[in-house]
Short mmCIF file of C-alpha atoms in Angstrom, two decimals:
data_model
loop_
_atom_site.label_atom_id
_atom_site.label_comp_id
_atom_site.label_asym_id
_atom_site.label_seq_id
_atom_site.Cartn_x
_atom_site.Cartn_y
_atom_site.Cartn_z
CA MET A 30 10.21 14.28 -23.53
CA LYS A 31 7.08 12.50 -24.72
CA LEU A 32 6.98 10.03 -21.79
CA LEU A 33 6.89 12.88 -19.28
CA LYS A 34 3.56 14.08 -20.68
CA GLY A 35 0.04 12.68 -20.37
CA HIS A 36 -0.87 9.79 -18.07
CA SER A 37 2.71 8.49 -17.89
CA GLY A 38 4.02 11.94 -17.03
CA ASP A 39 1.65 12.26 -14.08
CA SER A 40 2.47 8.71 -13.02
CA ILE A 41 6.23 9.27 -13.21
CA LEU A 42 5.92 12.43 -11.12
CA LEU A 43 3.78 10.61 -8.58
CA ALA A 44 6.31 7.77 -8.57
CA ILE A 45 9.20 10.17 -7.90
CA VAL A 46 7.38 11.87 -5.04
CA LYS A 47 6.02 8.54 -3.80
CA ALA A 48 9.60 7.28 -3.78
CA PHE A 49 10.64 10.33 -1.78
CA THR A 50 7.79 10.03 0.72
CA THR A 51 8.25 6.26 1.00
CA ILE A 52 12.00 6.59 1.52
CA SER A 53 11.38 9.24 4.16
CA GLY A 54 8.92 6.83 5.81
CA ILE A 55 11.52 4.05 5.71
CA ILE A 56 14.12 6.41 7.17
CA SER A 57 11.62 7.31 9.91
CA THR A 58 11.21 3.61 10.70
CA MET A 59 15.00 3.18 10.64
CA ILE A 60 15.44 6.08 13.06
CA VAL A 61 12.87 4.73 15.51
CA SER A 62 14.11 1.12 15.18
CA HIS A 63 17.73 2.05 15.85
CA ALA A 64 17.01 4.63 18.55
CA LEU A 65 14.41 2.82 20.66
CA SER A 66 14.56 -0.42 22.59
CA LEU A 67 12.66 -3.45 21.28
CA GLU A 68 10.02 -2.92 23.97
CA LEU A 69 9.43 0.75 23.10
CA TYR A 70 9.46 0.08 19.38
CA GLY A 71 7.11 -2.86 19.86
CA THR A 72 4.74 -0.53 21.71
CA TYR A 73 4.88 1.95 18.84
CA GLN A 74 4.11 -0.84 16.34
CA GLN A 75 1.17 -1.97 18.46
CA THR A 76 -0.36 1.52 18.23
CA ALA A 77 0.21 1.39 14.46
CA LEU A 78 -1.58 -1.96 14.23
CA ILE A 79 -4.56 -0.58 16.16
CA VAL A 80 -4.75 2.44 13.83
CA THR A 81 -4.54 0.43 10.58
CA THR A 82 -7.16 -2.03 11.81
CA ALA A 83 -9.55 0.75 12.89
CA THR A 84 -8.94 2.63 9.62
CA SER A 85 -9.99 -0.44 7.64
CA LEU A 86 -12.98 -1.05 9.92
CA CYS A 87 -14.43 2.42 9.40
CA ALA A 88 -13.47 2.75 5.71
CA LEU A 89 -16.69 0.98 4.60
CA GLY A 90 -15.48 1.11 0.98
CA LEU A 91 -16.21 4.84 0.89
CA VAL A 92 -12.73 5.74 -0.35
CA ASP A 93 -13.36 3.66 -3.48
CA ALA A 94 -16.96 4.88 -3.71
CA ILE A 95 -15.94 8.52 -3.98
CA ASN A 96 -13.69 7.72 -6.94
CA TYR A 97 -16.34 5.52 -8.59
CA PHE A 98 -19.30 7.90 -8.31
CA TYR A 99 -17.38 11.13 -8.95
CA ASN A 100 -15.90 9.85 -12.22
CA ARG A 101 -19.07 8.10 -13.36
CA SER A 102 -21.16 11.26 -13.68
CA GLN A 103 -20.53 14.36 -15.82
CA ASP A 104 -23.13 16.51 -14.02
CA LYS A 105 -21.40 18.82 -11.50
CA GLU A 106 -24.50 19.04 -9.27
CA VAL A 107 -24.76 15.25 -9.11
CA LYS A 108 -21.03 14.98 -8.39
CA GLU A 109 -21.43 17.42 -5.50
CA LYS A 110 -24.27 15.41 -3.97
CA TYR A 111 -22.24 12.20 -4.18
CA VAL A 112 -19.15 13.81 -2.65
CA ASN A 113 -21.09 15.44 0.24
CA THR A 114 -22.86 12.17 1.03
CA VAL A 115 -19.76 9.97 0.90
CA ILE A 116 -17.63 12.38 2.97
CA GLY A 117 -20.51 12.72 5.43
CA PHE A 118 -20.64 8.97 5.93
CA GLN A 119 -16.86 8.91 6.39
CA CYS A 120 -17.08 11.51 9.16
CA ILE A 121 -19.74 9.50 10.99
CA ALA A 122 -17.80 6.23 10.67
CA GLY A 123 -14.53 7.90 11.74
CA LEU A 124 -16.04 9.41 14.87
CA PHE A 125 -17.54 6.03 15.77
CA ALA A 126 -14.09 4.41 15.37
CA ALA A 127 -12.51 7.04 17.63
CA ILE A 128 -15.04 6.35 20.40
CA LEU A 129 -14.52 2.60 20.00
CA ILE A 130 -10.73 2.85 20.34
CA VAL A 131 -11.03 4.79 23.61
CA LEU A 132 -13.70 2.43 25.02
CA LEU A 133 -11.63 -0.68 24.19
CA SER A 134 -8.32 0.70 25.51
CA THR A 135 -8.27 -1.49 28.65
CA LYS A 136 -8.96 -4.66 26.68
CA LEU A 137 -6.27 -3.81 24.12
CA ILE A 138 -3.71 -3.26 26.88
CA SER A 139 -4.67 -6.65 28.29
CA TYR A 140 -4.45 -8.41 24.90
CA PHE A 141 -0.97 -7.08 24.12
CA ASP A 142 0.00 -7.45 27.80
CA ASN A 143 1.70 -4.05 27.58
CA ASN A 144 1.01 -1.32 30.13
CA LEU A 145 3.16 1.12 28.13
CA LEU A 146 0.14 1.61 25.83
CA LYS A 147 -1.66 3.59 28.54
CA GLY A 148 -2.11 7.25 27.63
CA PHE A 149 -1.57 6.74 23.90
CA PHE A 150 -5.14 5.93 22.89
CA ILE A 151 -6.42 9.50 22.76
CA LEU A 152 -3.54 10.33 20.37
CA ILE A 153 -4.46 7.57 17.91
CA ALA A 154 -8.27 7.57 18.25
CA PHE A 155 -8.94 10.15 15.48
CA ARG A 156 -6.25 9.04 13.05
CA PRO A 157 -8.54 6.55 11.23
CA LEU A 158 -11.02 9.39 10.54
CA PHE A 159 -8.43 11.70 9.00
CA ALA A 160 -6.56 8.90 7.23
CA ASN A 161 -9.68 7.90 5.26
CA LEU A 162 -10.70 11.50 4.57
CA ASN A 163 -7.19 12.25 3.35
CA ILE A 164 -7.17 9.38 0.85
CA SER A 165 -10.63 10.30 -0.47
CA LEU A 166 -9.63 13.93 -0.96
CA GLN A 167 -6.45 12.92 -2.76
CA HIS A 168 -8.52 10.74 -5.13
CA LEU A 169 -10.68 13.80 -5.89
CA GLN A 170 -7.58 15.93 -6.53
CA VAL A 171 -6.26 13.38 -9.04
CA SER A 172 -9.69 13.15 -10.69
CA ILE A 173 -9.67 16.91 -11.37
CA GLY A 174 -6.16 16.79 -12.83
CA ARG A 175 -4.17 17.94 -9.79
CA ALA A 176 -1.92 14.92 -9.41
CA LYS A 177 1.17 17.16 -9.43
CA ALA A 178 -0.16 19.25 -6.53
CA VAL A 179 -0.90 16.10 -4.53
CA ALA A 180 2.63 14.89 -5.17
CA ALA A 181 4.22 18.18 -4.11
CA ARG A 182 2.26 18.50 -0.87
CA ASN A 183 2.93 14.88 0.06
CA ALA A 184 6.67 15.53 -0.37
CA ILE A 185 6.56 18.57 1.91
CA PHE A 186 4.62 16.78 4.66
CA ALA A 187 6.88 13.72 4.40
CA THR A 188 9.92 15.95 5.01
CA LEU A 189 8.34 17.59 8.05
CA ARG A 190 7.32 14.20 9.45
CA LEU A 191 10.86 12.88 9.05
CA ILE A 192 12.25 15.81 11.03
CA SER A 193 9.74 15.26 13.85
CA PHE A 194 10.61 11.54 13.95
CA ALA A 195 14.31 12.30 14.31
CA ILE A 196 13.68 14.75 17.16
CA ALA A 197 11.25 12.41 18.94
CA ALA A 198 13.44 9.29 18.69
CA TYR A 199 16.98 10.55 19.18
CA VAL A 200 16.54 13.72 21.21
CA LEU A 201 13.43 13.11 23.31
CA GLN A 202 13.14 9.29 23.21
CA ASP A 203 9.37 9.83 23.31
CA ILE A 204 6.78 7.87 21.31
CA ARG A 205 4.15 10.45 22.27
CA ILE A 206 5.72 13.12 20.05
CA ILE A 207 5.70 10.71 17.09
CA LEU A 208 2.01 9.97 17.56
CA ILE A 209 1.17 13.67 17.90
CA SER A 210 3.06 14.50 14.69
CA PHE A 211 1.26 11.73 12.79
CA LEU A 212 -2.13 13.12 13.82
CA ALA A 213 -1.12 16.73 13.13
CA PHE A 214 0.06 16.00 9.59
CA GLU A 215 -3.09 14.01 8.75
CA VAL A 216 -5.27 16.90 9.96
CA LEU A 217 -3.25 19.52 8.06
CA MET A 218 -3.31 17.55 4.79
CA THR A 219 -7.06 16.96 5.07
CA PHE A 220 -7.76 20.66 5.51
CA TYR A 221 -5.38 21.63 2.70
CA PHE A 222 -6.98 19.29 0.15
CA THR A 223 -10.47 20.38 1.25
CA ILE A 224 -9.64 24.05 0.68
CA THR A 225 -7.98 23.49 -2.71
CA PHE A 226 -10.84 21.29 -3.94
CA LYS A 227 -13.23 24.13 -3.07
CA LYS A 228 -11.07 26.52 -5.11
CA TYR A 229 -11.10 24.38 -8.26
CA GLN A 230 -14.47 22.59 -8.02
CA PHE A 231 -16.89 23.16 -5.17
CA LYS A 232 -17.15 23.37 -1.39
CA ILE A 233 -17.49 19.98 0.30
CA ARG A 234 -20.33 20.00 2.84
CA PRO A 235 -20.44 16.64 4.65
CA TYR A 236 -23.44 17.74 6.72
CA LEU A 237 -25.58 17.73 3.54
CA ILE A 238 -25.99 13.98 3.24
CA ASN A 239 -28.38 13.06 0.43
CA TRP A 240 -30.28 10.15 1.98
CA LYS A 241 -31.87 9.24 -1.38
CA MET A 242 -28.42 8.31 -2.66
CA THR A 243 -27.60 6.22 0.40
CA LYS A 244 -28.82 2.90 -0.97
CA GLU A 245 -26.96 3.27 -4.27
CA ILE A 246 -23.71 4.27 -2.55
CA LEU A 247 -23.88 1.58 0.13
CA ILE A 248 -24.69 -1.17 -2.40
CA TYR A 249 -21.32 -0.33 -3.99
CA SER A 250 -19.32 0.64 -0.92
CA ILE A 251 -20.29 -1.92 1.74
CA PRO A 252 -19.07 -4.95 -0.26
CA MET A 253 -15.96 -2.94 -1.18
CA GLY A 254 -15.55 -1.99 2.47
CA ILE A 255 -15.75 -5.63 3.54
CA TYR A 256 -13.15 -6.42 0.86
CA VAL A 257 -10.80 -3.68 2.13
CA LEU A 258 -11.39 -4.72 5.74
CA THR A 259 -10.79 -8.41 5.20
CA ASN A 260 -7.87 -7.58 2.92
CA SER A 261 -6.39 -5.51 5.74
CA PHE A 262 -6.99 -8.34 8.20
CA ASN A 263 -5.36 -10.70 5.71
CA ARG A 264 -2.32 -8.45 5.75
CA ASP A 265 -2.25 -7.99 9.54
CA ILE A 266 -3.80 -11.18 10.94
CA ASP A 267 -0.39 -12.76 11.48
CA LYS A 268 0.78 -9.66 13.38
CA MET A 269 -2.37 -9.75 15.50
CA LEU A 270 -1.73 -13.40 16.36
CA ILE A 271 2.00 -12.85 16.93
CA GLY A 272 1.07 -9.98 19.27
CA GLY A 273 -1.00 -12.38 21.37
CA TRP A 274 1.34 -15.41 21.13
CA PHE A 275 4.74 -13.75 21.67
CA SER A 276 6.37 -11.00 23.74
CA THR A 277 6.44 -7.30 22.80
CA ASP A 278 10.11 -7.69 21.78
CA GLN A 279 9.32 -10.56 19.38
CA PHE A 280 6.32 -8.65 18.07
CA ALA A 281 8.67 -5.75 17.25
CA ILE A 282 10.98 -8.08 15.27
CA TYR A 283 8.15 -9.75 13.35
CA SER A 284 6.25 -6.54 12.56
CA ASN A 285 9.35 -4.79 11.24
CA CYS A 286 10.49 -7.71 9.09
CA ALA A 287 6.92 -8.11 7.79
CA THR A 288 6.62 -4.43 6.88
CA PRO A 289 5.82 -3.99 3.17
CA LEU A 290 8.63 -2.24 1.30
CA PRO A 291 7.99 -0.02 -1.75
CA PHE A 292 8.89 -2.56 -4.43
CA ASP A 293 5.67 -1.72 -6.31
CA ILE A 294 6.20 2.02 -6.13
CA ILE A 295 6.14 2.52 -9.91
CA SER A 296 3.01 0.43 -10.54
CA LEU A 297 1.20 2.07 -7.59
CA ALA A 298 1.92 5.53 -9.00
CA PHE A 299 0.42 4.45 -12.33
CA LEU A 300 -2.52 2.92 -10.47
CA THR A 301 -3.39 6.29 -8.87
CA VAL A 302 -3.67 7.94 -12.28
CA LEU A 303 -5.20 5.04 -14.21
CA VAL A 304 -8.09 4.02 -11.92
CA PRO A 305 -10.38 6.88 -13.04
CA ILE A 306 -9.52 6.13 -16.69
CA LEU A 307 -10.28 2.43 -16.37
CA THR A 308 -13.55 3.26 -14.59
CA LYS A 309 -14.49 5.47 -17.56
CA TYR A 310 -13.66 2.68 -20.06
CA PHE A 311 -16.01 0.27 -18.30
CA GLY A 312 -18.73 2.92 -18.26
CA GLU A 313 -18.31 3.29 -22.04
CA LYS A 314 -17.89 -0.50 -22.53
CA ASP A 315 -14.56 0.19 -24.26
CA TYR A 316 -13.00 -3.18 -23.36
CA GLU A 317 -10.25 -2.98 -25.98
CA SER A 318 -8.79 0.17 -24.42
CA GLY A 319 -9.24 -1.35 -20.96
CA GLN A 320 -7.29 -4.43 -21.99
CA LYS A 321 -4.46 -2.36 -23.43
CA LEU A 322 -4.29 -0.17 -20.33
CA PHE A 323 -4.28 -3.06 -17.85
CA LYS A 324 -1.76 -5.18 -19.80
CA ASN A 325 0.73 -2.31 -19.98
CA TYR A 326 0.14 -1.55 -16.30
CA LEU A 327 1.03 -5.18 -15.49
CA ARG A 328 4.11 -5.03 -17.74
CA ILE A 329 5.48 -1.96 -15.94
CA GLY A 330 4.63 -3.63 -12.62
CA TYR A 331 6.58 -6.85 -13.07
CA TYR A 332 9.61 -5.26 -14.74
CA THR A 333 10.09 -2.92 -11.79
CA ALA A 334 8.78 -4.87 -8.77
CA PHE A 335 10.42 -8.21 -9.62
CA THR A 336 13.80 -6.53 -10.08
CA PHE A 337 13.66 -4.83 -6.68
CA THR A 338 12.30 -7.83 -4.77
CA CYS A 339 14.90 -10.26 -6.14
CA VAL A 340 17.85 -8.09 -5.18
CA SER A 341 16.32 -7.50 -1.72
CA MET A 342 16.20 -11.26 -1.08
CA ILE A 343 19.86 -11.53 -2.11
CA LEU A 344 20.70 -8.69 0.30
CA ALA A 345 18.29 -9.75 3.08
CA LYS A 346 20.91 -9.64 5.87
CA GLN A 347 22.30 -6.28 4.79
CA MET A 348 18.83 -4.81 4.28
CA ILE A 349 17.76 -5.72 7.83
CA LEU A 350 20.97 -4.26 9.28
CA PHE A 351 20.46 -1.07 7.30
CA LEU A 352 16.74 -0.67 7.91
CA TYR A 353 16.33 -1.87 11.48
CA GLY A 354 19.64 -2.85 13.11
CA ASP A 355 21.22 -6.09 14.32
CA LYS A 356 18.49 -6.54 16.98
CA TYR A 357 16.18 -7.64 14.14
CA LEU A 358 18.43 -10.17 12.34
CA SER A 359 16.55 -13.12 13.86
CA GLY A 360 13.61 -12.09 11.61
CA LYS A 361 15.57 -12.65 8.36
CA THR A 362 13.36 -15.54 7.21
CA VAL A 363 10.21 -13.49 7.84
CA PHE A 364 11.76 -10.64 5.83
CA ILE A 365 12.44 -12.95 2.86
CA LEU A 366 8.95 -14.48 3.00
CA TYR A 367 7.33 -11.06 2.97
CA THR A 368 9.53 -9.98 0.09
CA ILE A 369 8.08 -12.95 -1.82
CA VAL A 370 4.59 -11.68 -0.90
CA ASP A 371 5.51 -8.25 -2.30
CA MET A 372 6.78 -9.91 -5.48
CA ILE A 373 3.49 -11.77 -5.99
CA LYS A 374 1.50 -8.59 -5.37
CA PHE A 375 3.45 -6.62 -8.00
CA ALA A 376 0.16 -5.23 -9.29
CA ASN A 377 -3.20 -4.49 -7.73
CA MET A 378 -5.38 -7.20 -9.29
CA SER A 379 -8.54 -5.78 -7.73
CA ILE A 380 -8.39 -2.64 -9.90
CA VAL A 381 -10.49 -4.15 -12.72
CA LEU A 382 -13.24 -5.54 -10.51
CA ALA A 383 -13.47 -2.26 -8.59
CA ALA A 384 -13.59 -0.21 -11.80
CA CYS A 385 -16.49 -2.25 -13.22
CA GLY A 386 -18.43 -2.21 -9.94
CA LYS A 387 -17.98 -5.91 -9.01
CA THR A 388 -17.46 -5.13 -5.34
CA LYS A 389 -19.50 -8.12 -4.10
CA THR A 390 -17.11 -10.44 -5.93
CA LEU A 391 -14.15 -8.77 -4.23
CA MET A 392 -15.93 -9.11 -0.90
CA TYR A 393 -16.49 -12.86 -1.26
CA CYS A 394 -12.88 -13.41 -2.38
CA SER A 395 -11.44 -11.50 0.55
CA ILE A 396 -13.69 -13.19 3.13
CA GLY A 397 -12.66 -16.60 1.81
CA ALA A 398 -9.00 -15.58 1.86
CA LEU A 399 -9.27 -14.26 5.43
CA LEU A 400 -10.91 -17.41 6.79
CA SER A 401 -8.32 -19.57 5.00
CA ASN A 402 -5.53 -17.36 6.31
CA VAL A 403 -6.69 -17.68 9.92
CA VAL A 404 -6.75 -21.47 9.64
CA LEU A 405 -3.35 -21.64 7.91
CA ASN A 406 -1.83 -19.20 10.42
CA ILE A 407 -2.75 -21.48 13.30
CA VAL A 408 -1.76 -24.71 11.49
CA PHE A 409 1.56 -23.30 10.22
CA TYR A 410 2.32 -21.77 13.62
CA LYS A 411 1.99 -25.26 15.11
CA LEU A 412 4.28 -26.64 12.38
CA TRP A 413 6.94 -23.93 12.05
CA GLY A 414 6.46 -21.62 15.02
CA PHE A 415 7.50 -17.96 14.61
CA ILE A 416 7.75 -18.06 10.78
CA GLY A 417 4.57 -20.12 10.27
CA PRO A 418 2.15 -17.16 9.89
CA ALA A 419 4.47 -15.60 7.27
CA ILE A 420 4.44 -18.84 5.24
CA ALA A 421 0.63 -18.84 5.46
CA THR A 422 0.57 -15.29 4.06
CA VAL A 423 2.67 -16.37 1.05
CA VAL A 424 0.33 -19.29 0.25
CA ILE A 425 -2.86 -17.21 0.54
CA THR A 426 -1.37 -14.35 -1.51
CA ILE A 427 -0.55 -16.73 -4.40
CA LEU A 428 -4.06 -18.20 -4.44
CA LEU A 429 -5.88 -14.86 -4.13
CA THR A 430 -3.75 -13.15 -6.79
CA TYR A 431 -4.44 -15.91 -9.31
CA LEU A 432 -8.19 -15.86 -8.58
CA LEU A 433 -8.42 -12.07 -8.96
CA ALA A 434 -6.37 -12.18 -12.18
CA LYS A 435 -8.71 -14.79 -13.65
CA MET A 436 -11.83 -12.78 -12.83
CA SER A 437 -10.23 -9.53 -14.03
CA ALA A 438 -9.48 -11.11 -17.38
CA LYS A 439 -13.08 -12.30 -17.67
CA ASN A 440 -14.41 -8.79 -17.07
CA LEU A 441 -11.98 -7.42 -19.66
CA GLN A 442 -13.37 -10.08 -22.03
CA ILE A 443 -10.06 -11.89 -22.58
CA LYS A 444 -8.45 -15.07 -21.22
CA VAL A 445 -6.27 -14.88 -18.12
CA TYR A 446 -3.18 -16.08 -19.99
CA GLN A 447 -3.60 -13.15 -22.42
CA LEU A 448 -2.96 -10.59 -19.68
CA ILE A 449 0.78 -11.14 -20.03
CA ASP A 450 3.06 -11.73 -23.02
CA TRP A 451 4.47 -15.02 -21.72
CA LYS A 452 7.41 -15.14 -24.12
CA GLU A 453 8.54 -11.68 -23.04
CA PHE A 454 7.89 -12.50 -19.38
CA GLY A 455 9.82 -15.80 -19.65
CA VAL A 456 12.87 -14.02 -21.07
CA PHE A 457 12.69 -11.51 -18.20
CA VAL A 458 12.53 -14.30 -15.57
CA LEU A 459 15.61 -15.94 -17.11
CA GLU A 460 17.41 -12.59 -16.88
CA LEU A 461 16.45 -12.32 -13.21
CA LEU A 462 17.69 -15.84 -12.46
CA ALA A 463 20.93 -15.42 -14.42
CA MET A 464 21.94 -12.46 -12.25
CA VAL A 465 21.20 -14.21 -8.92
CA PRO A 466 24.31 -16.48 -8.61
CA VAL A 467 26.60 -13.64 -9.71
CA CYS A 468 25.21 -11.24 -7.12
CA LEU A 469 25.02 -13.88 -4.37
CA PHE A 470 28.71 -14.70 -4.88
CA LEU A 471 29.63 -11.01 -4.91
CA CYS A 472 27.54 -10.34 -1.78
CA ARG A 473 29.15 -13.18 0.19
CA TRP A 474 32.64 -12.27 -1.00
CA LEU A 475 32.24 -8.63 0.03
CA ASP A 476 30.76 -9.75 3.37
CA SER A 477 33.79 -12.02 3.97
CA LEU A 478 36.02 -8.96 3.45
CA GLU A 479 34.03 -7.30 6.29
CA LEU A 480 32.98 -4.46 4.02
CA HIS A 481 30.30 -2.28 5.61
CA TYR A 482 26.78 -3.46 4.78
CA ILE A 483 25.84 -0.12 3.20
CA TRP A 484 28.59 -0.50 0.60
CA ILE A 485 27.47 -4.08 -0.09
CA ILE A 486 23.91 -2.85 -0.71
CA ILE A 487 25.13 -0.09 -3.01
CA ILE A 488 27.51 -2.29 -5.05
CA VAL A 489 25.30 -5.38 -5.40
CA GLY A 490 22.08 -3.35 -5.68
CA LEU A 491 23.38 -1.11 -8.46
CA LEU A 492 24.79 -4.09 -10.36
CA TYR A 493 21.53 -6.10 -10.22
CA VAL A 494 18.97 -3.32 -10.63
CA GLY A 495 21.04 -1.28 -13.07
CA THR A 496 21.74 -4.25 -15.35
CA LEU A 497 18.13 -5.45 -15.53
CA LEU A 498 16.54 -2.03 -15.96
CA LEU A 499 19.11 -1.13 -18.63
CA ILE A 500 18.39 -4.35 -20.55
CA ASN A 501 14.60 -3.82 -20.38
CA ARG A 502 14.40 -0.02 -20.61
CA LYS A 503 12.94 -0.04 -24.14
CA LYS A 504 10.13 -2.42 -23.13
CA ILE A 505 9.27 -0.27 -20.10
CA PHE A 506 9.26 2.93 -22.16
CA LYS A 507 7.13 1.24 -24.82
CA ALA A 508 4.51 0.31 -22.18
CA MET A 509 4.48 3.91 -20.94
CA ASP A 510 4.13 5.21 -24.49
CA GLU A 511 1.14 2.91 -25.13
CA ILE A 512 -0.54 4.12 -21.93
CA ASN A 513 -0.01 7.72 -23.11
CA SER A 514 -1.79 6.92 -26.38
CA LEU A 515 -4.99 6.11 -24.48
CA HIS A 516 -7.57 8.78 -23.63
#
């Protein structure tokens, strides 16, 4: 089949495996949520928040830099110097983050007011290092045409992680085993991708940092790093504040209901494959191809993400019961608000600015968004309490997405309104809205019959998603076909 070849073929495969790994991750969260008490699960989520924050702190934009510099040059020797230098910097930053986590352990226990965190810090200290290395190495694998291998290995490790989660939660009731398995899988994947990259390209030697390239790399990566960091804080600032304002139990409820779900799984898979291509187009000043690529990427994004987010809001109660259990139902409003956030972020609007090297612009946008988010979090918390920070996240996401879209269009040398076919998009929105009352009525009727929530999800979900994807299948396939025509 034509669509299963070329860029779309790689993207579809990545999407399938991403779906598998994401679903296994969701099942892992379900297992832990159902098996552990709110206090134990809250503790586990606090360790996760520390890891994601530290990972963003030590990223320094180097993950994006390795993709940018590797794909910009055609000289293998130059590529090798860039890769060694970037990976070397990542190792230094990761080791620094590990030391910092251990040194701050007492203060973190005090902030979260949770003594259960004691003893876990050594198990999470090195995860930021391997998490960033792992992403960089996967970018390199995709850049050399090994997207299928990345997908296959991710599927295998996701399966193994799921098994370890089940054993740790239900059999041993021990968070420690979960944290050990996380670290072990990150280490194994990093070594695997390092060895295979050596086989197909060259040996990565992070100890051979080329200091002459430092300025050039850091000029690109530091602003990008600040963007990634502040973007991460934007995503987690409400959880950080909730962790300080409320109990560990309430933190568990909020963090679960605010967890991003894989509504953008299709567009993200395309993003992985298309970033190097878009970077090449900007290097060649081929704006026409860049426009075509980005517009079709957006089209695939909203057709898939909007469909999944709308049905999830209709099934909010059933989704929470299925994913986390009845202990988390009080977070239903937070769940709906974060589903709206996922709907707005159906596509990564920073892709264009990153591909053309405008990392300082991204940095300024994210800093402004973070400062605004902090203020709104506090104000909205005073106004609406527990759900206030989630409302603030919705508002900031809308503003930032529009700003990034406007600047992306400018760099693609078109107007922002030209990014989307508004007639086609309007028809799609009407289709979405037309299905809502039908599915809401069906959902409530089935609930009144006391049908199990899993059956309600299956019946209503298949009706909504199946109908909309069937109606728009030709438009989605056309977008994929147009992406395949690009080189």
